[in-house]
Amino acid sequence: MDFLGSTTGNGMLSMLFSFSESILPLDSRSFLLKPVFLRWVSGFLHAVLLLVLFFSWVRKKIKGNSGYDATEGLKDRRGFGFKSALFCSLALSLLNLVLMSLSGFYWYESGWSDNDQLVSSLGFLLGMVSWGVLSICLHRCRDYEHKKAPFLLRLWLVFYLVVSCYSLVVDFVMYKRHVTVPVHLLVFDIVAFSAAVFLGYVAFFKEARGNSNGVLEEPLLNGGDSRIGGGVELNKTNGSDEATPYLRAGILSILTFSWMSPLIDLGNKKTIDLEDIPQLHDSDSVVGLAPKFRSMLESSDGGERSGVTTFKLIKALYFLAQWEILVTAFFAFIYTVASYVGPALIDTFVQYLNGRRQYNHEGYVLVVTFFVAKLVECLSQRHWFFRAQNIGIRWRSALVAMIYEKGLTLSCQSKQGRTSGEIINFMTVDAERIGTFSWYMHDPWMIFFQVGLALWILYRNLGLASIAALVATVLVMLVNYPFGRMQERFQEKLMEAKDSRMKSTSEILRNMRILKLQGWEMKFLSKIFDLRKSEEGWLKKYVYNSAVISFVFWGAPTMVSVFTFGACVLLGIPLESGKILSALATFRILQEPIYGLPETISVIVQTKVSLDRLASYLSLENLHPDIVERLPKGSSDVAVEVINSTLSWDVSSANPTLKDINFKVFPGMKVAVCGTVGSGKSSLLSSLLGEVPKISGSLKVCGTKAYVAQSPWIQSGKIEDNILFSKPMERERYNKVLEACSLSKDLEILSFGDQTVIGERGINLSGGQKQRIQIARALYQDADIYLFDDPFSAVDAHTGSHLFKEALLGLLCSKSVIYVTHQVEFLPAADLILVMKDGRISQAGKYNDILNSGTDFMELIGAHQEALTVVGSVDASSVSENSALDEENGVVRDAIGFDGEQESQDLKNDKLDSGEPQRQLVQEEERAKGSVALDVYWKYITLAYGGALVPFILLGQILFQLLQIGSNYWMAWATPLSEDVQAPVKLSTLMIVYVSLAFGSSLCILVRAMLLVTAGYKTATELFHKMHHCIFRSPMSFFDSTPSGRIMSRASTDQSAVDLVLPNQFGSVAITVIQLIGIIGVMSQVSWLVFLVFIPVVAASIWYQRYYIAAARELSRLVGVCKAPLIQHFSETISGATTIRGFSQESRFRSDNMRLSDGYSRPKFYTAGAMEWLCFRLEMLSSLTFVFSLVLLVSLPTEMIDPSLAGLAVTYGLSLNTLQAWLIWSFSNLENKIISVERILQYASVPNEPPLVIESNRPEQSWPSRGEIEIRDLQVRYAPHMPLVLRGITCTFKGGLRTGIVGRTGSGKSTLIQTLFRIVEPSSGEIKIDGVNILTIGLHDLRLRLSIIPQDPTMFEGTVRSNLDPLEEYTDDQIWEALDKCQLGEEVRKKEQKLDSSVSENGENWSMGQRQLVCLGRVLLKKSKILVLDEATASVDTATDNLIQKTLREHFSDCTVITIAHRISSVIESDMVLLLSNGIIEEYDTPVRLLEDKSSSFSKLVAEYTSRSSSNFD
């Protein structure tokens, strides 16, 4: 067969030949048609090119940058032209290198006597150098601005095109004369002509693209220039209308992933940030996907969202990406077919090398077939993987949107079954895992298809023995079934254990302040460790089961081959070398589905578990929208109407929460709701919001509503954004709201005013400030109906009075307001008072009407009058108190008056003059930049047993590889090339040796797999303990400035990567390196010349990998950084769902979630694109090595080659491209995944608090015995970059005395207490307790000797007992005694399980007041000498407050009690009163002395309190 086929009947070709002969004179024809002449002309022309380039360089050096460069014309066409010209030049340089090597070899074979080969070698050498230099020039000069191609270069290209065309014509003429033309020269002439045409087109006709305005306007096969028309940086243009360049790319750009080049190039010039990454297209954005997915789920669900099943979820996910799934299935099919072309042709190739030729140039046809198959295989696999990842991103986005929406609409009862930690896990783990499944979705059907193809090839070669291969394959798959079932069970249990741990972690992080105050953090850390221990138990089973599966399947191909060859021996089928090698190549390819099967099964199992969990969650009951009938404004003359309503948080309970509720609220009415703790006041407001399930009756609300919760819910972000809450800024109304809420002065004090970024849950604000921002948010909404759940309890008396006057009676004078309050003084102003008792409205009416109509209201009023009497009695006390008391108690009187305005101005001046750097408390998340430090790899490798297992893991894999190659080499050597050749060994010997080698290799794999999972498991455990121990020991400032989402993402996503992914990634890199070395070793045995291409290809691969990793690493880090805000927003939404629904802001929060979700998807999408960009190029390069080795085998004389060994080299070479790409991919992926270790180690090195115990300086067991606290020149700031909060406080709290601390919100009251507990370390000064400097002793020695009832009452999920006594130090009798003292004994006895009664997350099944009483119970149990009450009675009614004060007086009479209170009655009976103002002491004296001085600030506060309490605010 001729190399171009027959030309019979081809008139055009005949004419061409005739014409070419006619133009060549007869006498010169013989010389001009010689190949040596063509090579000489080509060499001369390339030497001219080198001179042109050298001349250009010299001229540029002489004239500077003003001179032109010979590469201007090509590089100015920076789109398709520039990039392709660069690639074309590089390809020509490599082709010349290959042909130079061949010519050199032929010259050597001729004994250095063939001058034609010498000329050819020199010509190819000049070509290689000149094209290489041109490539370098193009690459180095691509950033300059130039106008047009230089004349010399264009002229040279014309000559080159003429010479190339002439060479091709000569080839045709020689063919016409039946003169043999070497195929490699013909290929070179065709390539050279094609390149000349293309480069000529680029230089003469290709126009440069005009100025563009963004990354999408860039040409899609791009040289990576990050600056575009006018020098605008790429990262500045990232508008919402931008979409991925992928969709605007040309066909060649899409095929080669060149649309990724600009971003990868940018990554080599600067650190990529989120604004550098283009937006997603609508089809990939969650904005378009979420509604589509919801409608699909609802349509498959018959419109009822409650009935979501796993099948319906799968169906909706399929239809969400239906087209992409079909396209990826097509690519997977093409890839599978292409991958089996090689094994099918190996027998033919071996027979060809053995001398059995079927037609002319058969060898080169086989080489071309092999190459085309490799090209198709590479393209189809790369596009299959990229599109599959894109499907995964879509699935994850849609699921996250659904999970989020469900979190917004969950009913309270459903929420009790699912904690916020679990719901966050659905998003961080389950949705992520379902997204990952897209990689594996085609594997199940592909396995059968691949096995079918393999059996067909085996049947062609080995006949009926292929049935044995089928049986063995089926057996292997059946063996896996029980392991797969176990894997599924272990996975479920592992996820359950992870959920429990994450739930506890989430709760502990939220309440870390109280844990540190109580000295309980290490106890709760041990609880986390216990939960992790349970998780580790299942993790251990999971990874060891994975190791066994790995062993079964790594040994499977060997077992299948033993079965097959054994069957051949038994059936008498002759074993020939070519057939054996074809079978071995088939088994090697069959390894892919068989190796991948355990992972596929594992992923399917994990995905099934996640789908079940999500279906279960999405099926939970939503809030019923018909609980409250919502009417538009003006449609009714009644604002709120409740008729015969019975509602209950637990519908199945026999005792409903609210019973027979009846009342009406008209527009403009003020309705007060009062009652004792637990009477149902908050539940009444919740019922109007539609939160409480309705049993009977009707509720109507007419108009918009705004809600202020009892516990402040503040979003992370600016104060301004919290107040505006999506409403447009109206400066006048905004300022009025700030004044009404007394926020103006607070904002002046804050470093950034209303632009101050609030930390998570408002950690950098006081309780009062948070509450007032909440009220401001409600006021700014300008709603029709306002619901206030006791917002005045968290603020001081003065502020509370101001809020009531200016907000409720001022700005809201024309609005309907329903407010719950414990302050009786706010009741007379109400148009209607509802008195709650045991879930019923026991009394209703105006203040004077119900005053004498029942006992419940009288009890509340009586308690209030009692408190006022106390204040009055102190006020009227004798003036002749012992003045010596002043000195004895260390009184400090500040000469500064109460001129708040002047003081605020002074503070502002102080703030400006301090020269301190002004920074927000919460900074952007730190992310490492540049390459991951080798230290991170080293720490990971050596963490388990000091790295002792690593050499044995490597040794196991090396032995496996040697035994595998040995067994295959044995089969190739020991079997004859054909039937008529005598076999060198007996069949029995052949099989015994082969089985022995196969068994040995399987044993090595078992050892390697077991050691790898052991090392991975141990490392994961060590990292977990290191990070958590460090986090729990870090100072409170770390938690204040670190949103919990950042810690949670490390504890969930990063820890999962370390648990399950990283050991396999490390193993994969090591295994692939060893396999690659083995393959190259086998190929080099045939011919050492393979190194001529292999070494430059490896160098190019490494260069590509380094070029790629700069961008890929930052993209991977951005994925981690963008995940934390998504988790944090999710967490905040779940905790504030009631408030969000109260303001009807669900749609805005969904939009925010979608924006954050897309922000997370963008770097993921481009990470996938970058990975495929790299893999495509690496596979092409490694295919060069394979094709070069094939050309060598075909071109070398037959007697120089052992066909069996050559066939073995081809067998291994078939997987070379995949392995080489897999190695770089694995290493890049490892570098991406090792970032999880980097992030964990980041938090494992957070600076610790001072020691918990200092053995050399432990206080006595009885300390503190007197309880005297001495403070000297105390200065405190929350962080080095923040202003002072306490500014030089000096005073003494005498032992056994009760001291009340009062002051406006933000004056430093709570900061003083935190410093006493060393939650905040002083900047200067000291605090001594009974003469012991607290800065010199251990934290636990301090905190466990003090008691505190904190401002925010906290209960943990568990039982009543575990909440009162988490350290398990007390008996049940002592606990009951404490419960009785704090008025909760009866309440707990009513419950079935008594002390073991359950407490839900955050104590949500207990009222706020009851939670505060539990905190009182804790201190009654502890009986410390020093007790601190931080606004401890803010959430209880006056009667309960009086009971608490009585209990404290009775049981802590000989203790030092420090009380921070907003109620004057709580501090008026104190022995001393300390009044703070803006971080300094304004007054410190006995209440009597302070009240005597009518000009004192305390006296003014008391006067205001008493006048407010007796006022009707009319």
PDB file of N, CA, C and O in Angstrom, residues 404 420 424 427-428 713-717 757-763 922-925 1039-1049 1121-1136 1149 1153 1156:
ATOM      1  N   TYR A 404     -30.760  26.473  52.395  1.00  0.00           N
ATOM      2  CA  TYR A 404     -30.882  27.803  53.007  1.00  0.00           C
ATOM      3  C   TYR A 404     -32.347  28.216  53.102  1.00  0.00           C
ATOM      4  O   TYR A 404     -32.804  28.686  54.144  1.00  0.00           O
ATOM      5  N   SER A 420     -28.496  24.044  64.484  1.00  0.00           N
ATOM      6  CA  SER A 420     -27.835  24.854  63.457  1.00  0.00           C
ATOM      7  C   SER A 420     -26.563  24.177  62.958  1.00  0.00           C
ATOM      8  O   SER A 420     -26.217  24.264  61.780  1.00  0.00           O
ATOM      9  N   ILE A 424     -25.817  23.382  59.065  1.00  0.00           N
ATOM     10  CA  ILE A 424     -24.586  23.868  58.418  1.00  0.00           C
ATOM     11  C   ILE A 424     -23.836  22.697  57.790  1.00  0.00           C
ATOM     12  O   ILE A 424     -23.273  22.804  56.703  1.00  0.00           O
ATOM     13  N   MET A 427     -24.928  21.798  54.383  1.00  0.00           N
ATOM     14  CA  MET A 427     -24.393  22.670  53.350  1.00  0.00           C
ATOM     15  C   MET A 427     -22.913  22.396  53.091  1.00  0.00           C
ATOM     16  O   MET A 427     -22.483  22.288  51.948  1.00  0.00           O
ATOM     17  N   THR A 428     -22.128  22.284  54.172  1.00  0.00           N
ATOM     18  CA  THR A 428     -20.671  22.179  54.016  1.00  0.00           C
ATOM     19  C   THR A 428     -20.222  20.788  53.584  1.00  0.00           C
ATOM     20  O   THR A 428     -19.217  20.653  52.901  1.00  0.00           O
ATOM     21  N   TRP A 713     -30.451  40.286  67.941  1.00  0.00           N
ATOM     22  CA  TRP A 713     -29.867  39.599  66.790  1.00  0.00           C
ATOM     23  C   TRP A 713     -29.249  40.659  65.893  1.00  0.00           C
ATOM     24  O   TRP A 713     -29.929  41.494  65.312  1.00  0.00           O
ATOM     25  N   ILE A 714     -27.921  40.632  65.822  1.00  0.00           N
ATOM     26  CA  ILE A 714     -27.172  41.616  65.042  1.00  0.00           C
ATOM     27  C   ILE A 714     -26.379  40.868  63.980  1.00  0.00           C
ATOM     28  O   ILE A 714     -25.743  39.858  64.271  1.00  0.00           O
ATOM     29  N   GLN A 715     -26.420  41.373  62.758  1.00  0.00           N
ATOM     30  CA  GLN A 715     -25.643  40.765  61.685  1.00  0.00           C
ATOM     31  C   GLN A 715     -24.206  41.267  61.696  1.00  0.00           C
ATOM     32  O   GLN A 715     -23.957  42.412  62.095  1.00  0.00           O
ATOM     33  N   SER A 716     -23.289  40.416  61.237  1.00  0.00           N
ATOM     34  CA  SER A 716     -21.929  40.896  61.006  1.00  0.00           C
ATOM     35  C   SER A 716     -21.991  41.926  59.891  1.00  0.00           C
ATOM     36  O   SER A 716     -22.692  41.727  58.916  1.00  0.00           O
ATOM     37  N   GLY A 717     -21.270  43.011  60.057  1.00  0.00           N
ATOM     38  CA  GLY A 717     -21.295  44.061  59.041  1.00  0.00           C
ATOM     39  C   GLY A 717     -21.333  45.423  59.693  1.00  0.00           C
ATOM     40  O   GLY A 717     -21.168  45.558  60.915  1.00  0.00           O
ATOM     41  N   VAL A 757     -17.435  48.031  61.699  1.00  0.00           N
ATOM     42  CA  VAL A 757     -17.872  46.665  61.383  1.00  0.00           C
ATOM     43  C   VAL A 757     -18.114  45.914  62.691  1.00  0.00           C
ATOM     44  O   VAL A 757     -17.235  45.832  63.542  1.00  0.00           O
ATOM     45  N   ILE A 758     -19.318  45.393  62.821  1.00  0.00           N
ATOM     46  CA  ILE A 758     -19.681  44.648  64.031  1.00  0.00           C
ATOM     47  C   ILE A 758     -19.198  43.214  63.868  1.00  0.00           C
ATOM     48  O   ILE A 758     -19.359  42.613  62.811  1.00  0.00           O
ATOM     49  N   GLY A 759     -18.595  42.690  64.924  1.00  0.00           N
ATOM     50  CA  GLY A 759     -18.153  41.304  64.891  1.00  0.00           C
ATOM     51  C   GLY A 759     -19.341  40.366  64.945  1.00  0.00           C
ATOM     52  O   GLY A 759     -20.490  40.779  65.069  1.00  0.00           O
ATOM     53  N   GLU A 760     -19.039  39.072  64.858  1.00  0.00           N
ATOM     54  CA  GLU A 760     -20.102  38.070  64.858  1.00  0.00           C
ATOM     55  C   GLU A 760     -20.941  38.181  66.132  1.00  0.00           C
ATOM     56  O   GLU A 760     -20.415  38.278  67.228  1.00  0.00           O
ATOM     57  N   ARG A 761     -22.255  38.186  65.956  1.00  0.00           N
ATOM     58  CA  ARG A 761     -23.231  38.304  67.064  1.00  0.00           C
ATOM     59  C   ARG A 761     -22.995  39.579  67.864  1.00  0.00           C
ATOM     60  O   ARG A 761     -23.316  39.649  69.038  1.00  0.00           O
ATOM     61  N   GLY A 762     -22.387  40.607  67.243  1.00  0.00           N
ATOM     62  CA  GLY A 762     -22.209  41.893  67.914  1.00  0.00           C
ATOM     63  C   GLY A 762     -21.236  41.857  69.059  1.00  0.00           C
ATOM     64  O   GLY A 762     -21.410  42.559  70.056  1.00  0.00           O
ATOM     65  N   ILE A 763     -20.147  41.061  68.924  1.00  0.00           N
ATOM     66  CA  ILE A 763     -19.245  40.878  70.071  1.00  0.00           C
ATOM     67  C   ILE A 763     -18.542  42.153  70.510  1.00  0.00           C
ATOM     68  O   ILE A 763     -18.128  42.255  71.654  1.00  0.00           O
ATOM     69  N   VAL A 922     -12.922  43.125  63.282  1.00  0.00           N
ATOM     70  CA  VAL A 922     -12.940  41.919  62.458  1.00  0.00           C
ATOM     71  C   VAL A 922     -12.234  42.222  61.145  1.00  0.00           C
ATOM     72  O   VAL A 922     -12.672  43.059  60.377  1.00  0.00           O
ATOM     73  N   GLN A 923     -11.099  41.567  60.939  1.00  0.00           N
ATOM     74  CA  GLN A 923     -10.316  41.779  59.725  1.00  0.00           C
ATOM     75  C   GLN A 923     -10.688  40.708  58.703  1.00  0.00           C
ATOM     76  O   GLN A 923     -11.280  39.691  59.037  1.00  0.00           O
ATOM     77  N   GLU A 924     -10.304  40.946  57.432  1.00  0.00           N
ATOM     78  CA  GLU A 924     -10.510  39.926  56.413  1.00  0.00           C
ATOM     79  C   GLU A 924      -9.724  38.686  56.780  1.00  0.00           C
ATOM     80  O   GLU A 924      -8.672  38.761  57.406  1.00  0.00           O
ATOM     81  N   GLU A 925     -10.257  37.536  56.375  1.00  0.00           N
ATOM     82  CA  GLU A 925      -9.593  36.286  56.747  1.00  0.00           C
ATOM     83  C   GLU A 925      -8.199  36.223  56.149  1.00  0.00           C
ATOM     84  O   GLU A 925      -7.979  36.514  54.974  1.00  0.00           O
ATOM     85  N   PHE A1039     -11.682  34.922  69.536  1.00  0.00           N
ATOM     86  CA  PHE A1039     -13.074  34.611  69.186  1.00  0.00           C
ATOM     87  C   PHE A1039     -13.846  35.879  68.821  1.00  0.00           C
ATOM     88  O   PHE A1039     -14.758  35.838  67.997  1.00  0.00           O
ATOM     89  N   ASP A1040     -13.468  37.007  69.456  1.00  0.00           N
ATOM     90  CA  ASP A1040     -14.137  38.264  69.143  1.00  0.00           C
ATOM     91  C   ASP A1040     -13.857  38.707  67.709  1.00  0.00           C
ATOM     92  O   ASP A1040     -14.714  39.279  67.056  1.00  0.00           O
ATOM     93  N   SER A1041     -12.648  38.451  67.247  1.00  0.00           N
ATOM     94  CA  SER A1041     -12.265  38.945  65.921  1.00  0.00           C
ATOM     95  C   SER A1041     -12.320  37.865  64.846  1.00  0.00           C
ATOM     96  O   SER A1041     -12.061  38.135  63.690  1.00  0.00           O
ATOM     97  N   THR A1042     -12.671  36.634  65.229  1.00  0.00           N
ATOM     98  CA  THR A1042     -12.737  35.526  64.267  1.00  0.00           C
ATOM     99  C   THR A1042     -14.165  35.013  64.176  1.00  0.00           C
ATOM    100  O   THR A1042     -14.643  34.382  65.127  1.00  0.00           O
ATOM    101  N   PRO A1043     -14.864  35.262  63.072  1.00  0.00           N
ATOM    102  CA  PRO A1043     -16.216  34.708  62.927  1.00  0.00           C
ATOM    103  C   PRO A1043     -16.174  33.185  63.058  1.00  0.00           C
ATOM    104  O   PRO A1043     -15.232  32.544  62.578  1.00  0.00           O
ATOM    105  N   SER A1044     -17.179  32.627  63.710  1.00  0.00           N
ATOM    106  CA  SER A1044     -17.155  31.185  63.966  1.00  0.00           C
ATOM    107  C   SER A1044     -17.150  30.389  62.666  1.00  0.00           C
ATOM    108  O   SER A1044     -16.693  29.246  62.644  1.00  0.00           O
ATOM    109  N   GLY A1045     -17.654  30.992  61.558  1.00  0.00           N
ATOM    110  CA  GLY A1045     -17.642  30.290  60.267  1.00  0.00           C
ATOM    111  C   GLY A1045     -16.240  29.866  59.859  1.00  0.00           C
ATOM    112  O   GLY A1045     -16.052  28.810  59.271  1.00  0.00           O
ATOM    113  N   ARG A1046     -15.251  30.693  60.200  1.00  0.00           N
ATOM    114  CA  ARG A1046     -13.859  30.361  59.839  1.00  0.00           C
ATOM    115  C   ARG A1046     -13.380  29.137  60.618  1.00  0.00           C
ATOM    116  O   ARG A1046     -12.696  28.272  60.082  1.00  0.00           O
ATOM    117  N   ILE A1047     -13.720  29.099  61.893  1.00  0.00           N
ATOM    118  CA  ILE A1047     -13.315  27.943  62.713  1.00  0.00           C
ATOM    119  C   ILE A1047     -14.100  26.713  62.282  1.00  0.00           C
ATOM    120  O   ILE A1047     -13.555  25.618  62.149  1.00  0.00           O
ATOM    121  N   MET A1048     -15.414  26.909  62.021  1.00  0.00           N
ATOM    122  CA  MET A1048     -16.272  25.781  61.641  1.00  0.00           C
ATOM    123  C   MET A1048     -15.819  25.172  60.312  1.00  0.00           C
ATOM    124  O   MET A1048     -15.843  23.946  60.155  1.00  0.00           O
ATOM    125  N   SER A1049     -15.405  26.009  59.359  1.00  0.00           N
ATOM    126  CA  SER A1049     -14.994  25.459  58.062  1.00  0.00           C
ATOM    127  C   SER A1049     -13.731  24.614  58.224  1.00  0.00           C
ATOM    128  O   SER A1049     -13.551  23.616  57.539  1.00  0.00           O
ATOM    129  N   VAL A1121     -11.383  30.626  51.337  1.00  0.00           N
ATOM    130  CA  VAL A1121     -11.703  31.925  51.939  1.00  0.00           C
ATOM    131  C   VAL A1121     -13.159  32.306  51.662  1.00  0.00           C
ATOM    132  O   VAL A1121     -13.828  32.897  52.506  1.00  0.00           O
ATOM    133  N   CYS A1122     -13.662  31.965  50.469  1.00  0.00           N
ATOM    134  CA  CYS A1122     -15.040  32.335  50.101  1.00  0.00           C
ATOM    135  C   CYS A1122     -16.077  31.440  50.777  1.00  0.00           C
ATOM    136  O   CYS A1122     -17.262  31.761  50.772  1.00  0.00           O
ATOM    137  N   LYS A1123     -15.619  30.338  51.338  1.00  0.00           N
ATOM    138  CA  LYS A1123     -16.582  29.434  51.972  1.00  0.00           C
ATOM    139  C   LYS A1123     -17.018  29.948  53.345  1.00  0.00           C
ATOM    140  O   LYS A1123     -18.178  29.829  53.726  1.00  0.00           O
ATOM    141  N   ALA A1124     -16.075  30.560  54.088  1.00  0.00           N
ATOM    142  CA  ALA A1124     -16.383  31.009  55.456  1.00  0.00           C
ATOM    143  C   ALA A1124     -17.529  32.030  55.496  1.00  0.00           C
ATOM    144  O   ALA A1124     -18.433  31.891  56.320  1.00  0.00           O
ATOM    145  N   PRO A1125     -17.538  33.073  54.618  1.00  0.00           N
ATOM    146  CA  PRO A1125     -18.671  34.015  54.666  1.00  0.00           C
ATOM    147  C   PRO A1125     -20.005  33.348  54.371  1.00  0.00           C
ATOM    148  O   PRO A1125     -21.030  33.730  54.930  1.00  0.00           O
ATOM    149  N   LEU A1126     -19.987  32.332  53.491  1.00  0.00           N
ATOM    150  CA  LEU A1126     -21.216  31.606  53.162  1.00  0.00           C
ATOM    151  C   LEU A1126     -21.736  30.870  54.392  1.00  0.00           C
ATOM    152  O   LEU A1126     -22.923  30.938  54.731  1.00  0.00           O
ATOM    153  N   ILE A1127     -20.826  30.195  55.103  1.00  0.00           N
ATOM    154  CA  ILE A1127     -21.211  29.472  56.320  1.00  0.00           C
ATOM    155  C   ILE A1127     -21.685  30.456  57.385  1.00  0.00           C
ATOM    156  O   ILE A1127     -22.694  30.237  58.053  1.00  0.00           O
ATOM    157  N   GLN A1128     -20.953  31.556  57.523  1.00  0.00           N
ATOM    158  CA  GLN A1128     -21.299  32.539  58.554  1.00  0.00           C
ATOM    159  C   GLN A1128     -22.679  33.152  58.294  1.00  0.00           C
ATOM    160  O   GLN A1128     -23.487  33.289  59.200  1.00  0.00           O
ATOM    161  N   HIS A1129     -22.927  33.511  57.032  1.00  0.00           N
ATOM    162  CA  HIS A1129     -24.234  34.085  56.677  1.00  0.00           C
ATOM    163  C   HIS A1129     -25.345  33.083  56.949  1.00  0.00           C
ATOM    164  O   HIS A1129     -26.419  33.429  57.458  1.00  0.00           O
ATOM    165  N   PHE A1130     -25.063  31.828  56.624  1.00  0.00           N
ATOM    166  CA  PHE A1130     -26.014  30.743  56.872  1.00  0.00           C
ATOM    167  C   PHE A1130     -26.313  30.630  58.372  1.00  0.00           C
ATOM    168  O   PHE A1130     -27.470  30.574  58.800  1.00  0.00           O
ATOM    169  N   SER A1131     -25.235  30.613  59.159  1.00  0.00           N
ATOM    170  CA  SER A1131     -25.353  30.486  60.616  1.00  0.00           C
ATOM    171  C   SER A1131     -26.151  31.653  61.202  1.00  0.00           C
ATOM    172  O   SER A1131     -27.028  31.468  62.040  1.00  0.00           O
ATOM    173  N   GLU A1132     -25.838  32.868  60.745  1.00  0.00           N
ATOM    174  CA  GLU A1132     -26.546  34.054  61.234  1.00  0.00           C
ATOM    175  C   GLU A1132     -28.025  34.012  60.860  1.00  0.00           C
ATOM    176  O   GLU A1132     -28.885  34.384  61.660  1.00  0.00           O
ATOM    177  N   THR A1133     -28.301  33.548  59.657  1.00  0.00           N
ATOM    178  CA  THR A1133     -29.691  33.489  59.198  1.00  0.00           C
ATOM    179  C   THR A1133     -30.503  32.522  60.053  1.00  0.00           C
ATOM    180  O   THR A1133     -31.641  32.824  60.437  1.00  0.00           O
ATOM    181  N   ILE A1134     -29.912  31.367  60.351  1.00  0.00           N
ATOM    182  CA  ILE A1134     -30.640  30.373  61.149  1.00  0.00           C
ATOM    183  C   ILE A1134     -30.951  30.940  62.526  1.00  0.00           C
ATOM    184  O   ILE A1134     -32.062  30.805  63.042  1.00  0.00           O
ATOM    185  N   SER A1135     -29.952  31.621  63.147  1.00  0.00           N
ATOM    186  CA  SER A1135     -30.186  32.163  64.496  1.00  0.00           C
ATOM    187  C   SER A1135     -31.145  33.352  64.475  1.00  0.00           C
ATOM    188  O   SER A1135     -31.825  33.623  65.454  1.00  0.00           O
ATOM    189  N   GLY A1136     -31.205  34.067  63.340  1.00  0.00           N
ATOM    190  CA  GLY A1136     -32.070  35.249  63.285  1.00  0.00           C
ATOM    191  C   GLY A1136     -33.284  35.063  62.402  1.00  0.00           C
ATOM    192  O   GLY A1136     -33.893  36.058  61.961  1.00  0.00           O
ATOM    193  N   PHE A1149     -32.511  38.030  51.957  1.00  0.00           N
ATOM    194  CA  PHE A1149     -31.505  37.124  52.514  1.00  0.00           C
ATOM    195  C   PHE A1149     -31.223  35.963  51.569  1.00  0.00           C
ATOM    196  O   PHE A1149     -30.091  35.496  51.483  1.00  0.00           O
ATOM    197  N   ASN A1153     -27.550  35.102  50.055  1.00  0.00           N
ATOM    198  CA  ASN A1153     -27.003  33.747  50.074  1.00  0.00           C
ATOM    199  C   ASN A1153     -26.570  33.325  48.671  1.00  0.00           C
ATOM    200  O   ASN A1153     -25.515  32.718  48.489  1.00  0.00           O
ATOM    201  N   LEU A1156     -23.300  35.068  47.751  1.00  0.00           N
ATOM    202  CA  LEU A1156     -22.155  34.430  48.407  1.00  0.00           C
ATOM    203  C   LEU A1156     -21.875  33.053  47.816  1.00  0.00           C
ATOM    204  O   LEU A1156     -20.724  32.638  47.675  1.00  0.00           O
TER     205      LEU A1156
END
